[in-house]
XYZ file of N, CA, C and O in Angstrom:
696
model
N 0.838 -1.163 -0.030
C -0.020 -0.001 0.003
C 0.899 1.242 -0.005
O 1.795 1.354 0.808
N 0.628 2.137 -0.909
C 1.392 3.360 -0.970
C 1.042 4.250 0.224
O -0.074 4.308 0.696
N 2.013 4.978 0.654
C 1.843 5.879 1.809
C 1.089 7.178 1.459
O 0.722 7.882 2.354
N 0.953 7.407 0.148
C 0.164 8.575 -0.235
C -0.913 8.123 -1.185
O -0.968 6.905 -1.510
N -1.761 8.924 -1.616
C -2.839 8.534 -2.506
C -4.068 8.047 -1.768
O -4.261 8.331 -0.587
N -4.927 7.324 -2.437
C -6.233 6.995 -1.849
C -6.164 6.069 -0.621
O -7.122 6.004 0.121
N -5.041 5.365 -0.451
C -5.005 4.466 0.725
C -3.997 4.946 1.804
O -3.509 4.179 2.632
N -3.765 6.268 1.783
C -2.810 6.797 2.756
C -3.238 6.568 4.183
O -2.393 6.274 5.048
N -4.524 6.664 4.431
C -5.007 6.419 5.811
C -4.771 4.970 6.254
O -4.347 4.718 7.357
N -5.046 4.048 5.347
C -4.798 2.605 5.656
C -3.327 2.393 5.875
O -2.938 1.669 6.849
N -2.466 2.976 5.043
C -1.025 2.812 5.229
C -0.571 3.357 6.605
O 0.220 2.770 7.240
N -1.114 4.489 6.979
C -0.759 5.104 8.274
C -1.196 4.260 9.435
O -0.481 4.038 10.446
N -2.416 3.661 9.305
C -2.939 2.828 10.392
C -2.171 1.505 10.520
O -2.002 0.943 11.597
N -1.693 1.007 9.399
C -0.987 -0.294 9.398
C 0.544 -0.169 9.643
O 1.224 -1.142 9.797
N 1.028 1.026 9.681
C 2.459 1.259 9.766
C 3.026 0.795 11.090
O 2.365 0.913 12.126
N 4.224 0.307 11.064
C 4.975 -0.029 12.273
C 5.706 1.291 12.672
O 6.450 1.876 11.834
N 5.491 1.759 13.875
C 6.112 3.005 14.302
C 7.184 2.807 15.350
O 8.047 3.661 15.519
N 7.110 1.668 16.085
C 8.110 1.444 17.180
C 9.274 0.596 16.713
O 10.409 0.825 17.079
N 8.975 -0.442 15.924
C 10.014 -1.363 15.439
C 10.672 -0.830 14.189
O 9.937 -0.564 13.230
N 11.934 -0.564 14.176
C 12.606 0.003 13.002
C 12.676 -1.004 11.861
O 12.754 -2.240 12.091
N 12.645 -0.528 10.666
C 12.713 -1.354 9.478
C 14.161 -1.823 9.199
O 14.383 -2.889 8.647
N 15.171 -1.021 9.640
C 16.510 -1.390 9.335
C 17.197 -2.007 10.571
O 17.056 -1.505 11.677
N 17.973 -3.019 10.318
C 18.652 -3.769 11.381
C 19.669 -2.869 12.161
O 19.932 -3.070 13.310
N 20.197 -1.873 11.483
C 21.190 -1.008 12.124
C 20.574 -0.220 13.228
O 21.303 0.218 14.147
N 19.282 -0.030 13.258
C 18.617 0.710 14.349
C 18.220 -0.168 15.535
O 17.731 0.331 16.540
N 18.381 -1.481 15.413
C 17.964 -2.393 16.488
C 18.738 -2.184 17.806
O 18.121 -2.234 18.894
N 20.059 -1.917 17.778
C 20.706 -1.679 19.095
C 20.140 -0.473 19.846
O 19.965 -0.547 21.047
N 19.842 0.599 19.129
C 19.230 1.742 19.760
C 17.829 1.438 20.312
O 17.494 1.811 21.401
N 17.067 0.607 19.573
C 15.797 0.176 20.033
C 15.950 -0.671 21.329
O 15.189 -0.461 22.272
N 16.930 -1.561 21.318
C 17.165 -2.371 22.500
C 17.489 -1.561 23.728
O 16.974 -1.847 24.828
N 18.322 -0.528 23.574
C 18.668 0.339 24.698
C 17.423 1.066 25.252
O 17.216 1.163 26.425
N 16.591 1.491 24.314
C 15.363 2.175 24.691
C 14.386 1.234 25.402
O 13.696 1.619 26.341
N 14.312 -0.027 24.907
C 13.447 -1.012 25.525
C 13.774 -1.182 27.001
O 12.858 -1.343 27.810
N 15.084 -1.207 27.324
C 15.487 -1.450 28.666
C 15.042 -0.286 29.584
O 14.804 -0.508 30.762
N 14.968 0.917 29.013
C 14.708 2.072 29.861
C 13.277 2.591 29.845
O 12.869 3.303 30.778
N 12.458 2.192 28.892
C 11.153 2.821 28.689
C 10.090 1.699 28.565
O 9.972 1.045 27.519
N 9.367 1.486 29.637
C 8.340 0.410 29.662
C 7.200 0.689 28.691
O 6.710 -0.281 28.072
N 6.797 1.921 28.499
C 5.749 2.213 27.562
C 6.165 1.916 26.136
O 5.405 1.311 25.330
N 7.381 2.274 25.777
C 7.926 1.965 24.484
C 7.978 0.470 24.278
O 7.667 -0.077 23.251
N 8.419 -0.222 25.335
C 8.507 -1.705 25.311
C 7.162 -2.310 24.983
O 7.054 -3.189 24.158
N 6.083 -1.815 25.572
C 4.754 -2.297 25.280
C 4.408 -2.111 23.831
O 3.825 -2.955 23.152
N 4.744 -0.911 23.268
C 4.457 -0.618 21.888
C 5.216 -1.570 20.983
O 4.665 -2.106 19.980
N 6.449 -1.792 21.270
C 7.300 -2.728 20.423
C 6.701 -4.126 20.458
O 6.535 -4.816 19.470
N 6.370 -4.594 21.688
C 5.803 -5.951 21.842
C 4.476 -6.083 21.057
O 4.288 -7.051 20.349
N 3.632 -5.069 21.143
C 2.374 -5.068 20.359
C 2.674 -5.187 18.866
O 2.048 -5.983 18.143
N 3.609 -4.431 18.338
C 3.949 -4.493 16.904
C 4.549 -5.834 16.542
O 4.215 -6.430 15.508
N 5.450 -6.359 17.363
C 6.036 -7.682 17.076
C 5.022 -8.802 17.105
O 5.013 -9.678 16.284
N 4.107 -8.739 18.080
C 3.043 -9.754 18.122
C 2.141 -9.634 16.935
O 1.668 -10.668 16.392
N 1.894 -8.434 16.445
C 1.108 -8.252 15.196
C 1.829 -8.894 14.010
O 1.218 -9.541 13.159
N 3.143 -8.723 13.946
C 3.904 -9.302 12.886
C 3.846 -10.844 12.949
O 3.683 -11.494 11.927
N 3.972 -11.383 14.119
C 3.913 -12.873 14.338
C 2.582 -13.367 13.834
O 2.505 -14.394 13.128
N 1.537 -12.709 14.196
C 0.169 -13.138 13.822
C -0.098 -12.954 12.357
O -0.899 -13.681 11.736
N 0.521 -11.964 11.716
C 0.186 -11.586 10.348
C 1.094 -12.126 9.241
O 0.790 -11.909 8.083
N 2.226 -12.736 9.609
C 3.174 -13.147 8.555
C 3.799 -14.501 8.917
O 4.139 -14.717 10.036
N 3.882 -15.385 7.904
C 4.564 -16.651 8.136
C 6.106 -16.488 8.275
O 6.786 -17.364 8.749
N 6.592 -15.347 7.930
C 8.075 -15.065 7.977
C 8.368 -14.191 9.151
O 8.809 -13.048 9.038
N 8.111 -14.674 10.364
C 8.215 -13.876 11.555
C 9.318 -14.377 12.527
O 9.207 -14.117 13.698
N 10.313 -15.071 12.026
C 11.363 -15.544 12.917
C 12.077 -14.429 13.633
O 12.391 -14.536 14.824
N 12.363 -13.347 12.921
C 13.083 -12.234 13.545
C 12.251 -11.559 14.604
O 12.699 -11.175 15.660
N 10.919 -11.514 14.361
C 10.008 -10.929 15.371
C 9.997 -11.817 16.645
O 10.019 -11.276 17.779
N 10.047 -13.141 16.434
C 10.103 -14.013 17.605
C 11.396 -13.836 18.356
O 11.379 -13.835 19.588
N 12.504 -13.655 17.632
C 13.785 -13.379 18.331
C 13.724 -12.158 19.156
O 14.177 -12.058 20.301
N 13.132 -11.100 18.587
C 13.068 -9.832 19.285
C 12.092 -9.928 20.496
O 12.381 -9.392 21.578
N 11.007 -10.681 20.347
C 10.137 -10.947 21.490
C 10.850 -11.717 22.601
O 10.668 -11.465 23.752
N 11.676 -12.640 22.177
C 12.501 -13.388 23.155
C 13.464 -12.443 23.914
O 13.623 -12.611 25.125
N 14.036 -11.547 23.207
C 14.935 -10.570 23.841
C 14.178 -9.749 24.898
O 14.744 -9.494 26.017
N 12.936 -9.360 24.603
C 12.130 -8.649 25.600
C 11.865 -9.501 26.797
O 11.985 -9.091 27.940
N 11.512 -10.762 26.531
C 11.230 -11.706 27.615
C 12.444 -11.936 28.452
O 12.365 -12.003 29.722
N 13.643 -12.058 27.828
C 14.902 -12.176 28.608
C 15.091 -10.955 29.485
O 15.519 -11.085 30.647
N 14.906 -9.769 28.899
C 15.062 -8.511 29.664
C 14.184 -8.511 30.902
O 14.595 -7.995 31.935
N 13.002 -9.088 30.772
C 12.022 -9.054 31.844
C 12.134 -10.305 32.767
O 11.369 -10.427 33.697
N 13.042 -11.204 32.430
C 13.218 -12.399 33.250
C 12.135 -13.443 33.081
O 11.891 -14.289 33.911
N 11.422 -13.361 31.930
C 10.360 -14.349 31.672
C 10.974 -15.486 30.885
O 10.916 -15.519 29.661
N 11.673 -16.413 31.534
C 12.433 -17.429 30.904
C 11.652 -18.371 30.032
O 12.089 -18.759 28.955
N 10.459 -18.754 30.469
C 9.672 -19.713 29.688
C 9.162 -19.076 28.394
O 9.159 -19.695 27.336
N 8.775 -17.830 28.489
C 8.352 -17.116 27.279
C 9.530 -16.886 26.312
O 9.360 -17.077 25.094
N 10.689 -16.638 26.863
C 11.894 -16.492 26.018
C 12.196 -17.782 25.353
O 12.511 -17.814 24.112
N 12.142 -18.917 26.050
C 12.420 -20.207 25.512
C 11.490 -20.556 24.388
O 11.913 -21.003 23.312
N 10.194 -20.295 24.552
C 9.196 -20.582 23.499
C 9.468 -19.737 22.258
O 9.471 -20.267 21.118
N 9.695 -18.452 22.446
C 9.931 -17.563 21.337
C 11.219 -17.965 20.606
O 11.260 -17.988 19.310
N 12.273 -18.306 21.321
C 13.525 -18.688 20.685
C 13.405 -19.993 19.958
O 13.932 -20.104 18.851
N 12.651 -20.961 20.516
C 12.447 -22.217 19.805
C 11.722 -21.977 18.499
O 12.094 -22.609 17.456
N 10.771 -21.094 18.504
C 10.097 -20.775 17.253
C 10.972 -20.067 16.265
O 10.939 -20.307 15.033
N 11.866 -19.203 16.763
C 12.780 -18.501 15.904
C 13.781 -19.469 15.250
O 14.087 -19.370 14.057
N 14.264 -20.481 16.055
C 15.135 -21.463 15.454
C 14.493 -22.222 14.372
O 15.147 -22.518 13.336
N 13.210 -22.568 14.505
C 12.521 -23.343 13.483
C 12.447 -22.501 12.184
O 12.604 -23.052 11.103
N 12.256 -21.181 12.320
C 12.057 -20.322 11.130
C 13.421 -19.806 10.604
O 13.460 -19.478 9.392
N 14.414 -19.689 11.451
C 15.699 -19.130 11.044
C 16.835 -20.077 11.485
O 17.652 -19.718 12.288
N 16.884 -21.271 10.928
C 17.819 -22.246 11.398
C 19.300 -21.874 11.265
O 20.166 -22.432 11.931
N 19.624 -20.925 10.385
C 21.014 -20.510 10.175
C 21.370 -19.223 10.861
O 22.482 -18.706 10.672
N 20.496 -18.707 11.661
C 20.743 -17.480 12.372
C 21.584 -17.729 13.639
O 21.232 -18.535 14.464
N 22.689 -17.077 13.696
C 23.622 -17.264 14.830
C 23.055 -16.730 16.146
O 22.373 -15.664 16.111
N 23.353 -17.374 17.226
C 23.013 -16.938 18.511
C 21.720 -17.396 19.121
O 21.548 -17.341 20.314
N 20.818 -17.906 18.308
C 19.507 -18.337 18.833
C 19.679 -19.544 19.752
O 19.086 -19.563 20.858
N 20.432 -20.530 19.328
C 20.607 -21.753 20.175
C 21.430 -21.363 21.395
O 21.207 -21.913 22.481
N 22.339 -20.471 21.218
C 23.130 -20.019 22.369
C 22.258 -19.371 23.411
O 22.384 -19.623 24.632
N 21.329 -18.542 22.970
C 20.357 -17.918 23.893
C 19.518 -19.014 24.598
O 19.184 -18.868 25.783
N 19.096 -20.030 23.858
C 18.339 -21.101 24.476
C 19.164 -21.831 25.549
O 18.690 -22.162 26.633
N 20.483 -21.940 25.293
C 21.374 -22.489 26.316
C 21.489 -21.587 27.532
O 21.534 -22.069 28.653
N 21.585 -20.284 27.305
C 21.614 -19.350 28.439
C 20.338 -19.455 29.294
O 20.406 -19.442 30.504
N 19.226 -19.534 28.616
C 17.956 -19.737 29.339
C 17.979 -21.016 30.155
O 17.638 -20.996 31.345
N 18.474 -22.110 29.588
C 18.585 -23.364 30.320
C 19.520 -23.219 31.521
O 19.203 -23.738 32.655
N 20.598 -22.499 31.350
C 21.493 -22.292 32.494
C 20.812 -21.516 33.602
O 20.916 -21.833 34.810
N 20.050 -20.485 33.205
C 19.345 -19.658 34.182
C 18.292 -20.510 34.928
O 17.962 -20.192 36.042
N 17.757 -21.483 34.254
C 16.735 -22.330 34.879
C 17.347 -23.542 35.618
O 16.632 -24.376 36.098
N 18.700 -23.547 35.724
C 19.350 -24.651 36.467
C 19.456 -25.939 35.734
O 19.473 -26.990 36.350
N 19.461 -25.913 34.375
C 19.520 -27.106 33.557
C 20.800 -27.094 32.705
O 20.729 -26.875 31.477
N 21.975 -27.348 33.326
C 23.220 -27.247 32.578
C 23.341 -28.299 31.458
O 23.917 -27.990 30.427
N 22.832 -29.490 31.610
C 22.925 -30.520 30.544
C 22.158 -30.008 29.281
O 22.586 -30.183 28.169
N 20.976 -29.472 29.544
C 20.196 -28.934 28.429
C 20.910 -27.760 27.778
O 20.964 -27.588 26.542
N 21.540 -26.944 28.617
C 22.304 -25.791 28.088
C 23.387 -26.269 27.163
O 23.609 -25.753 26.084
N 24.112 -27.287 27.656
C 25.206 -27.833 26.849
C 24.701 -28.335 25.499
O 25.344 -28.139 24.488
N 23.560 -29.003 25.478
C 22.977 -29.498 24.223
C 22.734 -28.350 23.285
O 23.026 -28.432 22.057
N 22.251 -27.198 23.770
C 21.990 -26.040 22.905
C 23.279 -25.452 22.432
O 23.399 -25.042 21.250
N 24.275 -25.355 23.332
C 25.576 -24.814 22.850
C 26.237 -25.687 21.832
O 26.785 -25.145 20.844
N 26.142 -26.940 21.989
C 26.693 -27.849 21.007
C 25.895 -27.798 19.708
O 26.468 -27.896 18.626
N 24.614 -27.646 19.780
C 23.766 -27.486 18.558
C 24.173 -26.223 17.815
O 24.176 -26.237 16.602
N 24.446 -25.178 18.500
C 24.915 -23.923 17.891
C 26.232 -24.180 17.143
O 26.364 -23.739 15.988
N 27.135 -24.871 17.778
C 28.426 -25.149 17.150
C 28.256 -26.006 15.902
O 28.847 -25.761 14.859
N 27.388 -27.050 16.044
C 27.204 -27.954 14.871
C 26.542 -27.214 13.721
O 26.865 -27.419 12.564
N 25.545 -26.335 14.038
C 24.831 -25.633 12.975
C 25.667 -24.573 12.299
O 25.533 -24.421 11.066
N 26.514 -23.899 13.027
C 27.157 -22.688 12.456
C 28.713 -22.709 12.578
O 29.341 -21.747 12.170
N 29.267 -23.762 13.219
C 30.713 -23.760 13.425
C 30.997 -22.997 14.738
O 30.115 -22.524 15.435
N 32.270 -22.915 15.051
C 32.630 -22.221 16.283
C 32.327 -20.741 16.197
O 32.609 -20.085 15.193
N 31.747 -20.233 17.233
C 31.485 -18.800 17.366
C 32.160 -18.309 18.643
O 32.224 -19.064 19.630
N 32.609 -17.112 18.640
C 33.178 -16.504 19.837
C 32.204 -16.603 20.982
O 31.002 -16.332 20.836
N 32.693 -17.084 22.076
C 31.861 -17.176 23.330
C 31.393 -18.589 23.589
O 30.930 -18.879 24.708
N 31.440 -19.540 22.662
C 30.868 -20.844 22.895
C 31.687 -21.659 23.940
O 31.123 -22.376 24.772
N 33.029 -21.512 23.932
C 33.776 -22.152 24.981
C 33.516 -21.555 26.301
O 33.505 -22.233 27.350
N 33.304 -20.247 26.364
C 32.903 -19.557 27.606
C 31.571 -20.189 28.135
O 31.485 -20.477 29.313
N 30.605 -20.340 27.236
C 29.312 -20.916 27.644
C 29.509 -22.329 28.109
O 28.908 -22.744 29.124
N 30.323 -23.113 27.430
C 30.567 -24.487 27.843
C 31.298 -24.506 29.160
O 31.038 -25.389 30.015
N 32.146 -23.530 29.417
C 32.790 -23.356 30.765
C 31.756 -23.058 31.816
O 31.896 -23.615 32.962
N 30.792 -22.268 31.496
C 29.717 -22.014 32.479
C 28.929 -23.292 32.839
O 28.604 -23.446 33.982
N 28.718 -24.145 31.863
C 28.067 -25.402 32.104
C 28.925 -26.264 33.053
O 28.437 -26.786 34.037
N 30.219 -26.373 32.727
C 31.119 -27.142 33.597
C 31.111 -26.578 35.024
O 31.072 -27.326 35.975
N 31.144 -25.262 35.132
C 31.172 -24.630 36.434
C 29.841 -24.966 37.161
O 29.857 -25.270 38.370
N 28.738 -24.848 36.487
C 27.432 -25.160 37.113
C 27.351 -26.619 37.558
O 26.683 -26.908 38.562
N 28.051 -27.481 36.881
C 28.104 -28.887 37.237
C 29.143 -29.208 38.298
O 29.261 -30.343 38.733
N 29.919 -28.194 38.704
C 30.936 -28.389 39.700
C 32.279 -28.880 39.214
O 33.194 -29.154 39.986
N 32.438 -28.945 37.893
C 33.739 -29.367 37.325
C 34.603 -28.164 37.048
O 34.693 -27.640 35.937
N 35.220 -27.615 38.138
C 35.937 -26.410 38.050
C 37.193 -26.512 37.187
O 37.549 -25.528 36.464
N 37.865 -27.644 37.159
C 39.073 -27.822 36.275
C 38.656 -27.732 34.816
O 39.303 -27.035 34.013
N 37.544 -28.369 34.455
C 37.105 -28.292 33.053
C 36.654 -26.862 32.730
O 36.969 -26.336 31.644
N 35.977 -26.230 33.642
C 35.547 -24.831 33.420
C 36.790 -23.941 33.200
O 36.828 -23.124 32.256
N 37.801 -24.113 34.034
C 39.009 -23.354 33.922
C 39.640 -23.544 32.530
O 40.076 -22.640 31.866
N 39.724 -24.809 32.092
C 40.324 -25.102 30.778
C 39.528 -24.478 29.634
O 40.123 -23.905 28.704
N 38.225 -24.530 29.760
C 37.388 -23.907 28.685
C 37.491 -22.398 28.706
O 37.562 -21.741 27.661
N 37.542 -21.827 29.845
C 37.674 -20.356 29.941
C 39.051 -19.936 29.366
O 39.135 -18.926 28.612
N 40.105 -20.706 29.630
C 41.424 -20.375 29.108
C 41.385 -20.523 27.582
O 41.990 -19.692 26.855
N 40.711 -21.518 27.069
C 40.658 -21.713 25.607
C 39.935 -20.496 24.981
O 40.365 -19.985 23.948
N 38.859 -20.076 25.611
C 38.121 -18.915 25.096
C 39.005 -17.694 25.093
O 39.024 -16.943 24.129
N 39.794 -17.484 26.162
C 40.712 -16.333 26.179
C 41.721 -16.419 25.055
O 42.041 -15.399 24.425
N 42.245 -17.611 24.791
C 43.233 -17.769 23.735
C 42.602 -17.405 22.357
O 43.313 -16.957 21.451
N 41.331 -17.657 22.176
C 40.648 -17.378 20.945
C 40.227 -15.898 20.835
O 39.645 -15.540 19.825
N 40.477 -15.123 21.845
C 40.068 -13.735 21.758
C 38.882 -13.495 22.630
O 38.623 -12.340 23.092
N 38.069 -14.471 22.782
C 36.947 -14.547 23.729
C 36.106 -13.318 23.998
O 36.371 -12.256 23.530
N 35.111 -13.527 24.811
C 34.204 -12.495 25.223
C 34.779 -11.860 26.468
O 35.492 -12.467 27.258
N 34.456 -10.610 26.683
C 35.114 -9.885 27.769
C 34.848 -10.487 29.178
O 35.787 -10.493 30.021
N 33.718 -11.046 29.443
C 33.401 -11.549 30.792
C 34.129 -12.883 31.103
O 34.122 -13.310 32.245
N 34.814 -13.452 30.167
C 35.492 -14.691 30.443
C 36.643 -14.507 31.420
O 36.914 -15.388 32.259
N 37.300 -13.422 31.425
C 38.399 -13.158 32.355
C 37.924 -13.213 33.786
O 38.517 -13.829 34.704
N 36.773 -12.577 34.105
C 36.187 -12.613 35.454
C 35.860 -14.035 35.888
O 36.140 -14.448 36.996
N 35.293 -14.779 34.973
C 34.910 -16.179 35.316
C 36.160 -17.015 35.517
O 36.221 -17.835 36.486
N 37.167 -16.865 34.661
C 38.403 -17.580 34.886
C 39.066 -17.251 36.216
O 39.504 -18.126 36.974
N 39.081 -15.966 36.562
C 39.676 -15.558 37.841
C 38.932 -16.149 39.034
O 39.541 -16.660 39.962
N 37.574 -16.161 38.952
C 36.785 -16.707 40.039
C 37.021 -18.171 40.217
O 37.178 -18.692 41.314
N 37.045 -18.905 39.134
C 37.299 -20.392 39.200
C 38.714 -20.683 39.665
O 38.861 -21.554 40.541
N 39.651 -19.908 39.180
C 41.050 -20.115 39.634
C 41.167 -19.893 41.164
O 41.843 -20.659 41.875
N 40.484 -18.832 41.665
C 40.525 -18.604 43.137
C 39.901 -19.741 43.862
O 40.428 -20.210 44.892
N 38.810 -20.223 43.348
C 38.101 -21.379 44.058
C 39.005 -22.636 44.025
O 38.879 -23.489 44.925
N 39.806 -22.792 43.044
C 40.712 -23.921 42.961
C 41.986 -23.706 43.788
O 42.861 -24.617 43.848
N 42.077 -22.561 44.387
C 43.237 -22.235 45.273
C 44.396 -21.706 44.543
O 45.591 -21.789 45.065
N 44.214 -21.148 43.386
C 45.420 -20.662 42.644
C 45.188 -19.290 42.183
O 45.655 -18.398 41.958
């Protein structure tokens, strides 16, 4: 529908105003979501409308999962992420987020399955050894956690790996 002409009113009523059309604007939207609950409600309403109205709504599910994660709604995040994985099987990070949710829910074995699924689907990604180290740490295998954190550091790793490695090393007495 053209934004001008005889259907301008329909185009205005159907327009998405909170969710940006370009991916480059998503980080700014995410920052605003964290700070502005009213804006968050508007974004959720638009994303839910996209999910209901389009069979190609994997990205909308991912964004809804991010909101659920922000709000600590782990089960909602898990459902949205599982739906996003079905629709976007080659999108990086979705399985990792499912693993993070499993860790938060106290299910390290399930988390490891998701982290391994991410690696199998997309190859090694920065941070996966860190996540696997978190699983080992949650299971009480501090030596394995330490080895995985060190491997992540050697690969360039994620910033938080240093803190985790230091904490595990202290617990091991070193």
